[in-house]
Short mmCIF file of N, CA and C in Angstrom, two decimals:
data_model
loop_
_atom_site.label_atom_id
_atom_site.label_comp_id
_atom_site.label_asym_id
_atom_site.label_seq_id
_atom_site.Cartn_x
_atom_site.Cartn_y
_atom_site.Cartn_z
N UNK A 76 33.96 31.60 73.87
CA UNK A 76 34.90 31.35 74.95
C UNK A 76 34.82 29.89 75.39
N UNK A 77 33.59 29.36 75.47
CA UNK A 77 33.40 27.98 75.90
C UNK A 77 34.07 27.01 74.91
N UNK A 78 33.91 27.30 73.61
CA UNK A 78 34.52 26.46 72.58
C UNK A 78 36.04 26.45 72.74
N UNK A 79 36.63 27.63 72.99
CA UNK A 79 38.08 27.72 73.17
C UNK A 79 38.53 26.92 74.38
N UNK A 80 37.76 26.98 75.47
CA UNK A 80 38.10 26.24 76.69
C UNK A 80 38.07 24.73 76.43
N UNK A 81 37.06 24.26 75.71
CA UNK A 81 36.95 22.83 75.38
C UNK A 81 38.16 22.40 74.54
N UNK A 82 38.53 23.21 73.57
CA UNK A 82 39.67 22.87 72.70
C UNK A 82 40.96 22.85 73.51
N UNK A 83 41.13 23.80 74.41
CA UNK A 83 42.34 23.81 75.25
C UNK A 83 42.39 22.56 76.11
N UNK A 84 41.26 22.19 76.72
CA UNK A 84 41.24 20.98 77.55
C UNK A 84 41.54 19.73 76.73
N UNK A 85 40.98 19.64 75.53
CA UNK A 85 41.29 18.51 74.65
C UNK A 85 42.76 18.49 74.28
N UNK A 86 43.31 19.66 74.01
CA UNK A 86 44.73 19.74 73.66
C UNK A 86 45.59 19.26 74.80
N UNK A 87 45.28 19.68 76.01
CA UNK A 87 46.07 19.26 77.16
C UNK A 87 45.91 17.78 77.44
N UNK A 88 44.70 17.28 77.26
CA UNK A 88 44.42 15.87 77.56
C UNK A 88 45.01 14.93 76.52
N UNK A 89 44.83 15.25 75.26
CA UNK A 89 45.22 14.34 74.19
C UNK A 89 46.47 14.76 73.43
N UNK A 90 47.10 15.84 73.83
CA UNK A 90 48.33 16.27 73.16
C UNK A 90 48.09 16.73 71.74
N UNK A 91 46.91 17.29 71.46
CA UNK A 91 46.62 17.77 70.12
C UNK A 91 47.51 18.96 69.80
N UNK A 92 47.70 19.26 68.52
CA UNK A 92 48.51 20.42 68.16
C UNK A 92 47.93 21.70 68.75
N UNK A 93 48.75 22.72 68.80
CA UNK A 93 48.32 24.00 69.36
C UNK A 93 47.15 24.57 68.58
N UNK A 94 46.42 25.44 69.24
CA UNK A 94 45.27 26.07 68.62
C UNK A 94 45.70 26.89 67.42
N UNK A 95 44.84 26.95 66.43
CA UNK A 95 45.13 27.77 65.27
C UNK A 95 44.81 29.22 65.58
N UNK A 96 45.32 30.12 64.76
CA UNK A 96 45.08 31.54 65.03
C UNK A 96 43.60 31.86 64.94
N UNK A 97 42.83 31.10 64.18
CA UNK A 97 41.40 31.35 64.09
C UNK A 97 40.69 31.00 65.40
N UNK A 98 41.23 30.05 66.16
CA UNK A 98 40.59 29.62 67.40
C UNK A 98 41.25 30.19 68.64
N UNK A 99 42.44 30.71 68.51
CA UNK A 99 43.18 31.22 69.66
C UNK A 99 42.59 32.56 70.10
N UNK A 100 42.07 32.64 71.32
CA UNK A 100 41.50 33.91 71.77
C UNK A 100 42.57 35.00 71.81
N UNK A 101 42.15 36.22 71.53
CA UNK A 101 43.09 37.35 71.53
C UNK A 101 43.77 37.48 72.88
N UNK A 102 43.07 37.17 73.97
CA UNK A 102 43.65 37.28 75.31
C UNK A 102 44.84 36.34 75.47
N UNK A 103 44.77 35.14 74.89
CA UNK A 103 45.87 34.18 74.99
C UNK A 103 47.09 34.69 74.23
N UNK A 104 46.87 35.33 73.09
CA UNK A 104 47.98 35.87 72.31
C UNK A 104 48.64 37.02 73.07
N UNK A 105 47.82 37.82 73.76
CA UNK A 105 48.34 38.98 74.47
C UNK A 105 48.93 38.63 75.83
N UNK A 106 48.65 37.43 76.34
CA UNK A 106 49.09 37.06 77.69
C UNK A 106 50.60 36.98 77.84
N UNK A 107 51.30 36.66 76.78
CA UNK A 107 52.76 36.58 76.82
C UNK A 107 53.34 37.97 76.58
N UNK A 108 54.21 38.39 77.48
CA UNK A 108 54.87 39.69 77.29
C UNK A 108 56.38 39.47 77.27
N UNK A 109 57.09 40.28 76.50
CA UNK A 109 58.54 40.10 76.43
C UNK A 109 59.24 40.58 77.70
N UNK A 110 60.31 39.88 78.03
CA UNK A 110 61.16 40.32 79.14
C UNK A 110 61.97 41.53 78.68
N UNK A 111 62.65 42.16 79.61
CA UNK A 111 63.50 43.31 79.26
C UNK A 111 64.56 42.90 78.23
N UNK A 112 65.22 41.77 78.46
CA UNK A 112 66.26 41.31 77.52
C UNK A 112 65.67 40.99 76.16
N UNK A 113 64.50 40.38 76.12
CA UNK A 113 63.85 40.08 74.84
C UNK A 113 63.50 41.37 74.11
N UNK A 114 62.99 42.37 74.84
CA UNK A 114 62.68 43.67 74.22
C UNK A 114 63.94 44.31 73.64
N UNK A 115 65.06 44.16 74.35
CA UNK A 115 66.32 44.74 73.86
C UNK A 115 66.81 44.05 72.60
N UNK A 116 66.62 42.74 72.50
CA UNK A 116 66.98 42.02 71.27
C UNK A 116 66.11 42.53 70.12
N UNK A 117 64.81 42.66 70.37
CA UNK A 117 63.90 43.17 69.33
C UNK A 117 64.31 44.57 68.90
N UNK A 118 64.66 45.42 69.86
CA UNK A 118 65.08 46.79 69.55
C UNK A 118 66.36 46.78 68.71
N UNK A 119 67.30 45.91 69.04
CA UNK A 119 68.55 45.83 68.28
C UNK A 119 68.29 45.32 66.85
N UNK A 120 67.41 44.34 66.71
CA UNK A 120 67.05 43.86 65.37
C UNK A 120 66.39 44.98 64.58
N UNK A 121 65.47 45.70 65.21
CA UNK A 121 64.79 46.80 64.52
C UNK A 121 65.74 47.93 64.17
N UNK A 122 66.75 48.17 64.99
CA UNK A 122 67.77 49.17 64.67
C UNK A 122 68.48 48.79 63.36
N UNK A 123 68.87 47.52 63.26
CA UNK A 123 69.55 47.04 62.05
C UNK A 123 68.64 47.11 60.83
N UNK A 124 67.38 46.75 61.01
CA UNK A 124 66.44 46.78 59.90
C UNK A 124 66.18 48.23 59.45
N UNK A 125 65.94 49.10 60.42
CA UNK A 125 65.65 50.52 60.10
C UNK A 125 66.83 51.17 59.40
N UNK A 126 68.04 50.82 59.81
CA UNK A 126 69.24 51.40 59.18
C UNK A 126 69.34 51.03 57.71
N UNK A 127 68.63 50.00 57.32
CA UNK A 127 68.66 49.53 55.92
C UNK A 127 67.35 49.81 55.20
N UNK A 128 66.49 50.62 55.80
CA UNK A 128 65.22 50.99 55.17
C UNK A 128 64.17 49.90 55.19
N UNK A 129 64.32 48.93 56.06
CA UNK A 129 63.35 47.82 56.14
C UNK A 129 62.30 48.11 57.21
N UNK A 130 61.14 47.51 57.04
CA UNK A 130 60.07 47.64 58.04
C UNK A 130 60.52 47.00 59.35
N UNK A 131 60.07 47.59 60.45
CA UNK A 131 60.37 47.05 61.77
C UNK A 131 59.57 45.77 61.98
N UNK A 132 60.08 44.88 62.81
CA UNK A 132 59.33 43.68 63.19
C UNK A 132 58.60 43.97 64.49
N UNK A 133 57.47 43.30 64.67
CA UNK A 133 56.63 43.51 65.84
C UNK A 133 56.58 42.25 66.69
N UNK A 134 56.58 42.45 67.99
CA UNK A 134 56.47 41.35 68.94
C UNK A 134 55.23 40.52 68.66
N UNK A 135 55.42 39.20 68.67
CA UNK A 135 54.30 38.27 68.51
C UNK A 135 54.43 37.21 69.59
N UNK A 136 53.41 37.10 70.42
CA UNK A 136 53.45 36.19 71.57
C UNK A 136 53.66 34.73 71.16
N UNK A 137 53.00 34.28 70.11
CA UNK A 137 53.14 32.88 69.70
C UNK A 137 54.57 32.56 69.28
N UNK A 138 55.21 33.49 68.58
CA UNK A 138 56.61 33.28 68.20
C UNK A 138 57.52 33.33 69.42
N UNK A 139 57.18 34.16 70.39
CA UNK A 139 57.97 34.23 71.62
C UNK A 139 57.87 32.93 72.39
N UNK A 140 56.68 32.36 72.49
CA UNK A 140 56.53 31.07 73.18
C UNK A 140 57.36 29.99 72.49
N UNK A 141 57.35 29.98 71.17
CA UNK A 141 58.14 29.01 70.41
C UNK A 141 59.64 29.23 70.64
N UNK A 142 60.08 30.48 70.57
CA UNK A 142 61.50 30.80 70.75
C UNK A 142 61.96 30.49 72.17
N UNK A 143 61.14 30.81 73.16
CA UNK A 143 61.50 30.49 74.54
C UNK A 143 61.63 28.98 74.75
N UNK A 144 60.69 28.24 74.20
CA UNK A 144 60.74 26.79 74.33
C UNK A 144 62.01 26.23 73.70
N UNK A 145 62.33 26.73 72.50
CA UNK A 145 63.51 26.22 71.80
C UNK A 145 64.80 26.62 72.53
N UNK A 146 64.89 27.87 72.99
CA UNK A 146 66.08 28.31 73.72
C UNK A 146 66.26 27.48 75.00
N UNK A 147 65.16 27.21 75.69
CA UNK A 147 65.25 26.40 76.91
C UNK A 147 65.71 24.98 76.61
N UNK A 148 65.19 24.41 75.53
CA UNK A 148 65.62 23.06 75.14
C UNK A 148 67.11 23.05 74.77
N UNK A 149 67.54 24.04 74.01
CA UNK A 149 68.96 24.12 73.64
C UNK A 149 69.83 24.22 74.88
N UNK A 150 69.40 25.03 75.85
CA UNK A 150 70.16 25.18 77.09
C UNK A 150 70.20 23.87 77.87
N UNK A 151 69.08 23.18 77.97
CA UNK A 151 69.03 21.88 78.68
C UNK A 151 69.94 20.85 78.02
N UNK A 152 69.95 20.86 76.69
CA UNK A 152 70.74 19.88 75.94
C UNK A 152 72.17 20.34 75.69
N UNK A 153 72.49 21.60 76.04
CA UNK A 153 73.81 22.18 75.79
C UNK A 153 74.20 21.95 74.32
N UNK A 154 73.28 22.34 73.44
CA UNK A 154 73.39 22.06 72.02
C UNK A 154 72.91 23.27 71.24
N UNK A 155 73.50 23.49 70.09
CA UNK A 155 73.04 24.55 69.21
C UNK A 155 72.52 23.90 67.93
N UNK A 156 71.22 23.99 67.70
CA UNK A 156 70.59 23.31 66.57
C UNK A 156 69.29 24.00 66.21
N UNK A 157 68.89 23.89 64.96
CA UNK A 157 67.59 24.38 64.53
C UNK A 157 66.56 23.26 64.60
N UNK A 158 66.96 22.07 65.01
CA UNK A 158 66.07 20.93 65.10
C UNK A 158 65.86 20.56 66.57
N UNK A 159 64.59 20.49 66.97
CA UNK A 159 64.26 20.11 68.34
C UNK A 159 64.49 18.61 68.54
N UNK A 160 64.53 18.19 69.77
CA UNK A 160 64.74 16.77 70.09
C UNK A 160 63.67 15.89 69.45
N UNK A 161 62.45 16.42 69.28
CA UNK A 161 61.37 15.63 68.66
C UNK A 161 61.41 15.68 67.13
N UNK A 162 62.42 16.35 66.56
CA UNK A 162 62.57 16.41 65.12
C UNK A 162 61.96 17.64 64.46
N UNK A 163 61.30 18.48 65.25
CA UNK A 163 60.68 19.68 64.68
C UNK A 163 61.73 20.70 64.26
N UNK A 164 61.49 21.29 63.10
CA UNK A 164 62.25 22.47 62.66
C UNK A 164 61.37 23.69 62.94
N UNK A 165 61.75 24.83 62.44
CA UNK A 165 61.06 26.08 62.74
C UNK A 165 59.56 26.02 62.42
N UNK A 166 59.18 25.55 61.24
CA UNK A 166 57.77 25.61 60.85
C UNK A 166 56.84 24.82 61.77
N UNK A 167 57.09 23.53 62.00
CA UNK A 167 56.18 22.83 62.91
C UNK A 167 56.24 23.37 64.34
N UNK A 168 57.40 23.86 64.75
CA UNK A 168 57.52 24.37 66.11
C UNK A 168 56.67 25.62 66.31
N UNK A 169 56.77 26.59 65.40
CA UNK A 169 55.99 27.82 65.59
C UNK A 169 54.49 27.56 65.39
N UNK A 170 54.14 26.63 64.52
CA UNK A 170 52.73 26.27 64.37
C UNK A 170 52.20 25.68 65.67
N UNK A 171 52.99 24.84 66.30
CA UNK A 171 52.58 24.22 67.56
C UNK A 171 52.27 25.28 68.62
N UNK A 172 53.00 26.37 68.60
CA UNK A 172 52.80 27.42 69.60
C UNK A 172 51.81 28.50 69.14
N UNK A 173 51.09 28.24 68.04
CA UNK A 173 49.98 29.11 67.65
C UNK A 173 50.22 30.04 66.48
N UNK A 174 51.38 29.99 65.85
CA UNK A 174 51.63 30.83 64.68
C UNK A 174 51.13 30.06 63.46
N UNK A 175 49.83 30.12 63.26
CA UNK A 175 49.13 29.25 62.34
C UNK A 175 49.18 29.70 60.88
N UNK A 176 48.98 28.74 60.01
CA UNK A 176 48.86 29.00 58.58
C UNK A 176 47.41 29.11 58.15
N UNK A 177 46.48 28.82 59.05
CA UNK A 177 45.05 28.82 58.71
C UNK A 177 44.60 30.17 58.18
N UNK A 178 43.93 30.15 57.04
CA UNK A 178 43.38 31.36 56.46
C UNK A 178 44.41 32.28 55.84
N UNK A 179 45.64 31.82 55.71
CA UNK A 179 46.71 32.67 55.18
C UNK A 179 46.94 32.40 53.70
N UNK A 180 47.12 33.48 52.95
CA UNK A 180 47.50 33.31 51.54
C UNK A 180 49.02 33.24 51.42
N UNK A 181 49.71 33.83 52.40
CA UNK A 181 51.17 33.74 52.46
C UNK A 181 51.56 33.47 53.90
N UNK A 182 52.54 32.61 54.09
CA UNK A 182 53.03 32.28 55.42
C UNK A 182 54.50 31.93 55.29
N UNK A 183 55.32 32.52 56.12
CA UNK A 183 56.74 32.19 56.11
C UNK A 183 57.30 32.36 57.51
N UNK A 184 58.37 31.62 57.80
CA UNK A 184 59.02 31.71 59.11
C UNK A 184 60.51 31.50 58.93
N UNK A 185 61.28 32.12 59.81
CA UNK A 185 62.72 31.97 59.81
C UNK A 185 63.22 31.99 61.24
N UNK A 186 64.40 31.45 61.45
CA UNK A 186 64.93 31.34 62.80
C UNK A 186 66.43 31.57 62.80
N UNK A 187 66.89 32.15 63.88
CA UNK A 187 68.32 32.26 64.12
C UNK A 187 68.56 31.90 65.57
N UNK A 188 69.60 31.13 65.82
CA UNK A 188 69.95 30.70 67.18
C UNK A 188 71.43 30.99 67.43
N UNK A 189 71.78 31.09 68.69
CA UNK A 189 73.19 31.31 69.05
C UNK A 189 73.37 30.98 70.52
N UNK A 190 74.62 30.85 70.91
CA UNK A 190 74.95 30.71 72.33
C UNK A 190 76.22 31.49 72.59
N UNK A 191 76.35 31.95 73.83
CA UNK A 191 77.52 32.74 74.20
C UNK A 191 77.82 32.50 75.67
N UNK A 192 79.09 32.51 76.03
CA UNK A 192 79.43 32.38 77.44
C UNK A 192 78.92 33.62 78.16
N UNK A 193 78.51 33.44 79.39
CA UNK A 193 77.86 34.50 80.16
C UNK A 193 78.70 35.77 80.23
N UNK A 194 80.02 35.63 80.33
CA UNK A 194 80.87 36.81 80.50
C UNK A 194 81.34 37.44 79.18
N UNK A 195 80.87 36.95 78.04
CA UNK A 195 81.30 37.52 76.76
C UNK A 195 80.35 38.63 76.33
N UNK A 196 80.85 39.57 75.52
CA UNK A 196 79.98 40.64 75.02
C UNK A 196 78.80 40.11 74.20
N UNK A 197 78.97 38.95 73.59
CA UNK A 197 77.89 38.37 72.79
C UNK A 197 76.73 37.86 73.63
N UNK A 198 76.89 37.78 74.94
CA UNK A 198 75.83 37.28 75.80
C UNK A 198 74.80 38.35 76.14
N UNK A 199 74.99 39.55 75.62
CA UNK A 199 74.04 40.64 75.84
C UNK A 199 73.11 40.73 74.63
N UNK A 200 71.95 41.36 74.79
CA UNK A 200 71.05 41.50 73.63
C UNK A 200 71.70 42.20 72.44
N UNK A 201 72.38 43.32 72.67
CA UNK A 201 73.04 44.00 71.55
C UNK A 201 74.19 43.17 71.00
N UNK A 202 74.91 42.52 71.89
CA UNK A 202 76.05 41.72 71.49
C UNK A 202 75.68 40.54 70.61
N UNK A 203 74.56 39.88 70.95
CA UNK A 203 74.16 38.71 70.16
C UNK A 203 73.67 39.14 68.77
N UNK A 204 72.98 40.29 68.70
CA UNK A 204 72.54 40.78 67.39
C UNK A 204 73.76 41.19 66.57
N UNK A 205 74.74 41.80 67.20
CA UNK A 205 75.98 42.15 66.49
C UNK A 205 76.67 40.87 65.96
N UNK A 206 76.69 39.82 66.76
CA UNK A 206 77.26 38.54 66.34
C UNK A 206 76.51 38.01 65.12
N UNK A 207 75.19 38.02 65.17
CA UNK A 207 74.38 37.54 64.04
C UNK A 207 74.61 38.40 62.79
N UNK A 208 74.74 39.69 62.98
CA UNK A 208 74.94 40.57 61.82
C UNK A 208 76.30 40.33 61.16
N UNK A 209 77.23 39.73 61.87
CA UNK A 209 78.53 39.39 61.31
C UNK A 209 78.53 38.08 60.55
N UNK A 210 77.41 37.39 60.52
CA UNK A 210 77.27 36.12 59.82
C UNK A 210 76.30 36.29 58.66
N UNK A 211 76.73 35.96 57.46
CA UNK A 211 75.89 36.15 56.28
C UNK A 211 74.54 35.46 56.42
N UNK A 212 74.52 34.20 56.82
CA UNK A 212 73.26 33.45 56.91
C UNK A 212 72.33 34.04 57.96
N UNK A 213 72.86 34.39 59.13
CA UNK A 213 72.02 34.94 60.19
C UNK A 213 71.52 36.34 59.83
N UNK A 214 72.40 37.15 59.23
CA UNK A 214 72.03 38.49 58.80
C UNK A 214 70.89 38.43 57.78
N UNK A 215 70.97 37.48 56.85
CA UNK A 215 69.92 37.35 55.83
C UNK A 215 68.56 37.08 56.46
N UNK A 216 68.53 36.25 57.50
CA UNK A 216 67.25 35.95 58.17
C UNK A 216 66.73 37.21 58.87
N UNK A 217 67.57 37.87 59.65
CA UNK A 217 67.14 39.04 60.40
C UNK A 217 66.70 40.19 59.49
N UNK A 218 67.28 40.27 58.30
CA UNK A 218 66.98 41.37 57.38
C UNK A 218 66.04 40.97 56.25
N UNK A 219 65.40 39.82 56.35
CA UNK A 219 64.47 39.39 55.31
C UNK A 219 63.27 40.35 55.32
N UNK A 220 63.10 41.09 54.24
CA UNK A 220 62.10 42.16 54.17
C UNK A 220 60.68 41.66 54.41
N UNK A 221 60.37 40.47 53.96
CA UNK A 221 58.98 40.01 54.09
C UNK A 221 58.61 39.59 55.51
N UNK A 222 59.59 39.38 56.39
CA UNK A 222 59.28 38.99 57.76
C UNK A 222 58.89 40.23 58.57
N UNK A 223 57.81 40.15 59.34
CA UNK A 223 57.30 41.31 60.07
C UNK A 223 57.01 41.02 61.54
N UNK A 224 57.00 39.75 61.94
CA UNK A 224 56.70 39.37 63.33
C UNK A 224 57.95 38.76 63.95
N UNK A 225 58.10 38.91 65.27
CA UNK A 225 59.29 38.39 65.95
C UNK A 225 58.94 37.86 67.33
N UNK A 226 59.65 36.84 67.70
CA UNK A 226 59.62 36.31 69.06
C UNK A 226 61.03 35.96 69.47
N UNK A 227 61.36 36.19 70.73
CA UNK A 227 62.71 35.97 71.23
C UNK A 227 62.65 35.09 72.46
N UNK A 228 63.60 34.17 72.56
CA UNK A 228 63.76 33.35 73.76
C UNK A 228 65.21 33.36 74.18
N UNK A 229 65.45 33.49 75.48
CA UNK A 229 66.81 33.49 76.03
C UNK A 229 66.80 32.57 77.25
N UNK A 230 67.76 31.67 77.30
CA UNK A 230 67.84 30.73 78.43
C UNK A 230 69.29 30.54 78.84
N UNK A 231 69.48 30.30 80.10
CA UNK A 231 70.82 30.04 80.62
C UNK A 231 71.00 28.54 80.83
N UNK A 232 72.10 28.02 80.30
CA UNK A 232 72.37 26.60 80.43
C UNK A 232 73.27 26.31 81.62
N UNK A 233 73.26 25.07 82.06
CA UNK A 233 74.13 24.67 83.17
C UNK A 233 75.59 24.63 82.73
N UNK A 234 75.82 24.75 81.41
CA UNK A 234 77.18 24.76 80.88
C UNK A 234 77.82 26.15 80.93
N UNK A 235 77.13 27.11 81.57
CA UNK A 235 77.70 28.45 81.69
C UNK A 235 77.51 29.31 80.46
N UNK A 236 76.57 28.95 79.63
CA UNK A 236 76.31 29.72 78.41
C UNK A 236 74.88 30.24 78.40
N UNK A 237 74.67 31.29 77.63
CA UNK A 237 73.34 31.83 77.40
C UNK A 237 72.94 31.43 75.98
N UNK A 238 71.74 30.90 75.84
CA UNK A 238 71.22 30.42 74.56
C UNK A 238 70.13 31.38 74.08
N UNK A 239 70.19 31.73 72.81
CA UNK A 239 69.25 32.67 72.20
C UNK A 239 68.55 32.00 71.02
N UNK A 240 67.27 32.24 70.91
CA UNK A 240 66.51 31.82 69.73
C UNK A 240 65.63 33.00 69.31
N UNK A 241 65.67 33.33 68.04
CA UNK A 241 64.80 34.36 67.48
C UNK A 241 64.00 33.71 66.37
N UNK A 242 62.68 33.76 66.51
CA UNK A 242 61.77 33.26 65.48
C UNK A 242 61.09 34.45 64.84
N UNK A 243 61.13 34.48 63.52
CA UNK A 243 60.49 35.56 62.75
C UNK A 243 59.48 34.96 61.81
N UNK A 244 58.49 35.73 61.45
CA UNK A 244 57.50 35.21 60.53
C UNK A 244 56.67 36.29 59.90
N UNK A 245 55.77 35.84 59.04
CA UNK A 245 54.81 36.73 58.40
C UNK A 245 53.61 35.89 57.99
N UNK A 246 52.46 36.39 58.35
CA UNK A 246 51.19 35.78 57.93
C UNK A 246 50.40 36.84 57.19
N UNK A 247 49.94 36.50 56.00
CA UNK A 247 49.09 37.40 55.23
C UNK A 247 47.76 36.68 55.07
N UNK A 248 46.75 37.27 55.65
CA UNK A 248 45.40 36.69 55.56
C UNK A 248 44.79 37.04 54.22
N UNK A 249 44.06 36.07 53.67
CA UNK A 249 43.45 36.34 52.37
C UNK A 249 42.01 36.03 52.31
#
């Protein structure tokens, strides 16, 4: 515990990358819980996956922190992009929030983002998943069989839109 505290303090002080999964205490991973809307997005994704005989995805706190951060940034910037203002794409972003490659024989991540006006059907958890399922590229990410972990972020922008980010991944320890 003391080692983890020292690493956290160093990270905060010197801006070091996020802790790896080997160093991240289980309590920190469990501390993030999904909101009702995030749970509904996960349920809608799992409904689509189950209907096609695919394994369900499971909530992962580190992916949720990454997705929330990205959705909030997209809302602040009133922009829809897979690239953060600092140039990060999905892989460095989820690693920064603790979805580590350390000790993994296989590691993969995928992302889908969207925005919808607050009063549109797409601004709901089921509505946004339905929108993604209508897009070949987004559907492919959500239905990628090898992905098993999920994190969701939803943010409201000052432009009157709701921004969604879903980060998916899979880590296989070897």
